[in-house]
mmCIF file of C-alpha atoms in Angstrom:
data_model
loop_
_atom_site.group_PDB
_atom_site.id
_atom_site.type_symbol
_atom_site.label_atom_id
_atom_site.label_comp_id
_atom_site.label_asym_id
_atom_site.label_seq_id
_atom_site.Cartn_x
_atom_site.Cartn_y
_atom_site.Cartn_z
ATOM 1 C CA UNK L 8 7.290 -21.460 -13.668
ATOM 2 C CA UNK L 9 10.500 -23.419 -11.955
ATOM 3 C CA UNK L 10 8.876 -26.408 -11.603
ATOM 4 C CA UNK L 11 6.936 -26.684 -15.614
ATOM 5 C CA UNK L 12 8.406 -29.680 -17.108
ATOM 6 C CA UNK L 13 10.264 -27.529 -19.904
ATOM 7 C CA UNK L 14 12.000 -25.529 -17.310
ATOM 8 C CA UNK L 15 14.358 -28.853 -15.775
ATOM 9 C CA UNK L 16 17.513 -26.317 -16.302
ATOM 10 C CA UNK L 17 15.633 -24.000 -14.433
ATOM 11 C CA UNK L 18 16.107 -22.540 -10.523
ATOM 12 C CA UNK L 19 15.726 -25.051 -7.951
ATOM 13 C CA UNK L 20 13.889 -22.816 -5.662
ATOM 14 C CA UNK L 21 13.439 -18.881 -5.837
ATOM 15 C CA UNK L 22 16.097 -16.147 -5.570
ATOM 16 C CA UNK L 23 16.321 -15.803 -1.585
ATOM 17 C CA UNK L 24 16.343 -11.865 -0.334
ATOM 18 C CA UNK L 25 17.870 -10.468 2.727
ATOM 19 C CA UNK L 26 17.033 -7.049 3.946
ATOM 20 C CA UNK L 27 18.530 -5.222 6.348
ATOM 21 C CA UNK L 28 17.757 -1.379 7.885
ATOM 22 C CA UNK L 29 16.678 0.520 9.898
ATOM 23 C CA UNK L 30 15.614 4.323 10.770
ATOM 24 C CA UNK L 31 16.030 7.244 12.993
ATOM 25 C CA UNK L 32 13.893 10.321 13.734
ATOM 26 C CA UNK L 33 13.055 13.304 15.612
ATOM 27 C CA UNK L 34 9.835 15.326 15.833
ATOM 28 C CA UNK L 35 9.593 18.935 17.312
ATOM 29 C CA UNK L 36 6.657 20.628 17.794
ATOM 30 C CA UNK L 37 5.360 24.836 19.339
ATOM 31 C CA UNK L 38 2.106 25.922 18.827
ATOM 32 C CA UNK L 39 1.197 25.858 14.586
ATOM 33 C CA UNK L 40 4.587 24.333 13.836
ATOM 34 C CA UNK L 41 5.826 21.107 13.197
ATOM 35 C CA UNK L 42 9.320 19.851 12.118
ATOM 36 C CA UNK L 43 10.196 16.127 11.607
ATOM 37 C CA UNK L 44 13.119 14.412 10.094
ATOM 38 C CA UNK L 45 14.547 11.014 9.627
ATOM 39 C CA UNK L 46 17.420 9.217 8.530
ATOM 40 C CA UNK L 47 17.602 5.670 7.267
ATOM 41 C CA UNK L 48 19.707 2.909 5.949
ATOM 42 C CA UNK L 49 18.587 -0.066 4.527
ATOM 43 C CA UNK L 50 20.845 -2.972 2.762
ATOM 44 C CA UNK L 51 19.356 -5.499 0.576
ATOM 45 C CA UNK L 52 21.403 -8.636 -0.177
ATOM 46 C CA UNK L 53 20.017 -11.743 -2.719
ATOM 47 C CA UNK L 54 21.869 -14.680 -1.989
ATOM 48 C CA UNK L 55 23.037 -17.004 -4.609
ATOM 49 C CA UNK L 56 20.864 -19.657 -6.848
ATOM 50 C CA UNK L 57 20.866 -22.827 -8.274
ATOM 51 C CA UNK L 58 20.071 -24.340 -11.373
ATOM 52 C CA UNK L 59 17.874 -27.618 -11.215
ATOM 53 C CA UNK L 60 20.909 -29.625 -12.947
ATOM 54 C CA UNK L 61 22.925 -32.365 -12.410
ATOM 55 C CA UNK L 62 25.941 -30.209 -10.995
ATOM 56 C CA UNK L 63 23.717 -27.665 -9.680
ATOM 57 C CA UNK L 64 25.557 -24.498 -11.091
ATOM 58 C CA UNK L 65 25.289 -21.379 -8.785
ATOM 59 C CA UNK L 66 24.317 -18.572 -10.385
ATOM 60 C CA UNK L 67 25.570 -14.879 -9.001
ATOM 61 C CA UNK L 68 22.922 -12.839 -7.387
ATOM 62 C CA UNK L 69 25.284 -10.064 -6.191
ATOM 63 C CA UNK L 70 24.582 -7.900 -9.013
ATOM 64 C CA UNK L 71 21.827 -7.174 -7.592
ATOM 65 C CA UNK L 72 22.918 -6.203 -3.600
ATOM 66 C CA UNK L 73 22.167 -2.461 -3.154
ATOM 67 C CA UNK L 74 22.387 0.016 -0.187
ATOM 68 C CA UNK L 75 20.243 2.581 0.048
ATOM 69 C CA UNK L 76 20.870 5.914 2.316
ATOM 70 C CA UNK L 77 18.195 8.314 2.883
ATOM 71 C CA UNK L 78 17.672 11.229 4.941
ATOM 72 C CA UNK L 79 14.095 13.100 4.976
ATOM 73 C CA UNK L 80 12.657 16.169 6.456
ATOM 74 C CA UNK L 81 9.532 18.377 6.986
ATOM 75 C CA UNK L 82 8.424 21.676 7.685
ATOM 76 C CA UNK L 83 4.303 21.653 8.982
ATOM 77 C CA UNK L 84 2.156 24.643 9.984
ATOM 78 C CA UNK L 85 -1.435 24.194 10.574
ATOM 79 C CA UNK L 86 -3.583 26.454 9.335
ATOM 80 C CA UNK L 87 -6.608 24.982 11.004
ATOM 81 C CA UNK L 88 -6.366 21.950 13.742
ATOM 82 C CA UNK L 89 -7.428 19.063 11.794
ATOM 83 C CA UNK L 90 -5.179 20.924 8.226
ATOM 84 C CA UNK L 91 -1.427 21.991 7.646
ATOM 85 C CA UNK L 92 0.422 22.785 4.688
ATOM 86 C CA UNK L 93 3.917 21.375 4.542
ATOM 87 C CA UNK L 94 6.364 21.490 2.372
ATOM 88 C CA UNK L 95 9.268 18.127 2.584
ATOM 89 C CA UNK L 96 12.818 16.871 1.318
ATOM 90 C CA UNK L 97 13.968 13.751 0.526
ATOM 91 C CA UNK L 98 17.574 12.868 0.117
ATOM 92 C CA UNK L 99 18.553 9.812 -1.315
ATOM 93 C CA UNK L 100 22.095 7.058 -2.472
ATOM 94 C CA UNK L 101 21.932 3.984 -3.677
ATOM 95 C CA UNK L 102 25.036 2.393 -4.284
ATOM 96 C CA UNK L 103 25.497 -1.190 -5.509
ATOM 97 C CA UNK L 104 28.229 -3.895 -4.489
ATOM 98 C CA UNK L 105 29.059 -4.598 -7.887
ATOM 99 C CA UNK L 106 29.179 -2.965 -11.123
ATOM 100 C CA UNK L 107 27.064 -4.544 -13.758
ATOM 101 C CA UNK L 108 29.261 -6.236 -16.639
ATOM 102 C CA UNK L 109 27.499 -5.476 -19.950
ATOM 103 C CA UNK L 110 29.123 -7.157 -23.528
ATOM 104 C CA UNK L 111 29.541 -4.470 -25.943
ATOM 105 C CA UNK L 112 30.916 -4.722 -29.780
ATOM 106 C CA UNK L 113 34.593 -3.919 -29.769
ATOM 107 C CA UNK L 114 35.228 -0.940 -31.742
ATOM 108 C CA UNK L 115 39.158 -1.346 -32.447
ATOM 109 C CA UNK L 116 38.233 -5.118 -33.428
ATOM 110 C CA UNK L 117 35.100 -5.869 -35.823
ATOM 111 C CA UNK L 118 33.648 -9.361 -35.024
ATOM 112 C CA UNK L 119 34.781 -9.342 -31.285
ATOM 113 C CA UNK L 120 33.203 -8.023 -28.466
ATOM 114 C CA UNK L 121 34.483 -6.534 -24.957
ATOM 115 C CA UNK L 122 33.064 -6.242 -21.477
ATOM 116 C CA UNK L 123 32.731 -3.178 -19.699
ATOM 117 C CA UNK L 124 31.702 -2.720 -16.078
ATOM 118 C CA UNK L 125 28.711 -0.188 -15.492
ATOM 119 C CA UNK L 126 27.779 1.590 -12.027
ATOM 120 C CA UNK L 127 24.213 1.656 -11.667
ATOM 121 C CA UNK L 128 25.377 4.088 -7.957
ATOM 122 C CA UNK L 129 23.037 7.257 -8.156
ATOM 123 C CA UNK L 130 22.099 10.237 -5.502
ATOM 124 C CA UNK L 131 18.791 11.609 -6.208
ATOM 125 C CA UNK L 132 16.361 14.264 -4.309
ATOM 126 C CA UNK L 133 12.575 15.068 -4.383
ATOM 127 C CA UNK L 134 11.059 18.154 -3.062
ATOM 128 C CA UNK L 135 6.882 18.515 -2.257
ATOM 129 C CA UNK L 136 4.468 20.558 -0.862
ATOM 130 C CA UNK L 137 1.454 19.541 0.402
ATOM 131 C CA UNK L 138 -1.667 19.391 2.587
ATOM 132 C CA UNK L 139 -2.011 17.224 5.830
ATOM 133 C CA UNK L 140 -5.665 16.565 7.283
ATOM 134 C CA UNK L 141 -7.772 14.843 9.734
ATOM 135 C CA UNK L 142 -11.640 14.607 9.030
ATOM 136 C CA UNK L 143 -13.590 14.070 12.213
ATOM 137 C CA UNK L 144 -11.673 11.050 12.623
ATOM 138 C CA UNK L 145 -12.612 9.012 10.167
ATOM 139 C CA UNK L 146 -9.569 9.965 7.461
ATOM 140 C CA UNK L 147 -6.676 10.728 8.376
ATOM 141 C CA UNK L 148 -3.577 11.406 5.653
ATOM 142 C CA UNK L 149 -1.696 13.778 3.543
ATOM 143 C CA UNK L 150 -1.050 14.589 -0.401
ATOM 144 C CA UNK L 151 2.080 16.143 -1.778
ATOM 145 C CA UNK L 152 3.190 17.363 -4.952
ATOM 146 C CA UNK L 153 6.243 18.274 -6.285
ATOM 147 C CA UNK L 154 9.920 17.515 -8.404
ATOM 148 C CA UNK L 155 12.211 14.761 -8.306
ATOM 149 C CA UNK L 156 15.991 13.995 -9.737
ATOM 150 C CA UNK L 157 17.545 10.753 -9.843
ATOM 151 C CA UNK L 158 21.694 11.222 -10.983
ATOM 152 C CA UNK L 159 23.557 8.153 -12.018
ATOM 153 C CA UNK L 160 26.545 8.117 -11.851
ATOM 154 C CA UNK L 161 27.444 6.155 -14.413
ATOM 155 C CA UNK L 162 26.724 8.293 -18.526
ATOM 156 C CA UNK L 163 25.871 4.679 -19.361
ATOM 157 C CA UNK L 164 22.645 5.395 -17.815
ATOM 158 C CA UNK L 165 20.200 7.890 -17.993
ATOM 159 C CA UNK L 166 19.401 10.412 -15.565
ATOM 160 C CA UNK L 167 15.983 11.050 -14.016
ATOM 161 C CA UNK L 168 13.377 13.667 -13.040
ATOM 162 C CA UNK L 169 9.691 14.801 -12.942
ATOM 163 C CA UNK L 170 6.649 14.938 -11.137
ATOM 164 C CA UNK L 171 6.767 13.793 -8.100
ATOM 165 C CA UNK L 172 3.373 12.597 -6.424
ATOM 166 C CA UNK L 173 3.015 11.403 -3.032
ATOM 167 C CA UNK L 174 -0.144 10.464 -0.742
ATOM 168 C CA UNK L 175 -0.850 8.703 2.338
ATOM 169 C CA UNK L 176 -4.960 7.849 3.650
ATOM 170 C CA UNK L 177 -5.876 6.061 7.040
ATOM 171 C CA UNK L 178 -9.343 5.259 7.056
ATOM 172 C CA UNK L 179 -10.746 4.781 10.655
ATOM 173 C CA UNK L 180 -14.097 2.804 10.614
ATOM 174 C CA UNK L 181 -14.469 3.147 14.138
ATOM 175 C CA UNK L 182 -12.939 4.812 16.762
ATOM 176 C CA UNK L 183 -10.946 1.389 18.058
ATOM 177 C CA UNK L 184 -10.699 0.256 14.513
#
């Protein structure tokens, strides 16, 4: 904790976050059919620290600022009125405002060591299928399944994919709850 007595070098008061965003969408519906997409931006900026010292060093937080693009979209046909399958896309960047600076052994020169900047920037994608439903009001949600990919861009880092599980439940314990 920042305040324990063996942690006087420590933070003066926690990491502040800013975040920023926001998101667009359209919805079109005829008859069984349903088609929704979205785009959104959202920027996420931690300010500066302080150590709990004397001369109250700041310590660099913008390492850590990221923006994050994403762009989403589904395809819904009910098969019943309260059930639809759909099957959805998700887009997504993240790209940071700095590179992170990592200390590596230098190979030309045993004993010393170099830095070297790494971009943690990737684009990534998921694609699902699933099942929407309403049950006589009282539940209300969906479930997908499906694949993800996550590319850095950076070879420093690696890549990622696999299932992808996603679910949603509203529970309605009265009709004006």
């Amino acid at each position: 904790p920042r305040y324990n007595f063996s942690n006087q070098n420590g933070l003066r008061e926690p990491i502040e976050v800013n975040r920023y965003g926001g998101t667009a969408g359209a919805q079109y519906q005829s008859g069984r059919i349903r088609l929704t997409g979205d785009v959104g931006l959202t920027d996420t900026d931690y300010v500066d620290g302080e150590l709990n010292n004397v001369a109250r060093t700041v310590i660099d937080q913008d390492f850590r600022d990221v923006q994050e693009l994403s762009l989403n979209g589904r395809f819904a046909y009910a098969i019943h009125p309260d059930v639809a399958v759909f099957t959805q896309a998700r887009l997504t960047q993240k790209e940071h405002d700095v590179d992170e600076i990592v200390t590596l052994a230098d190979p030309n020169n045993v004993g010393s060591t170099i830095n070297v900047a790494q971009s943690r920037d990737s684009d990534g994608y998921a694609l699902e299928a699933g099942v929407n439903f309403e049950l006589q009001a009282l539940f209300r949600g969906d479930i997908a399944i499906g694949y993800f990919d996550e590319n850095r861009k950076d070879n420093a880092f690696d890549d990622v994919s696999g299932l992808s599980l996603d679910a949603n439940l509203k529970w309605f314990p009265t009709q004006i709850t």
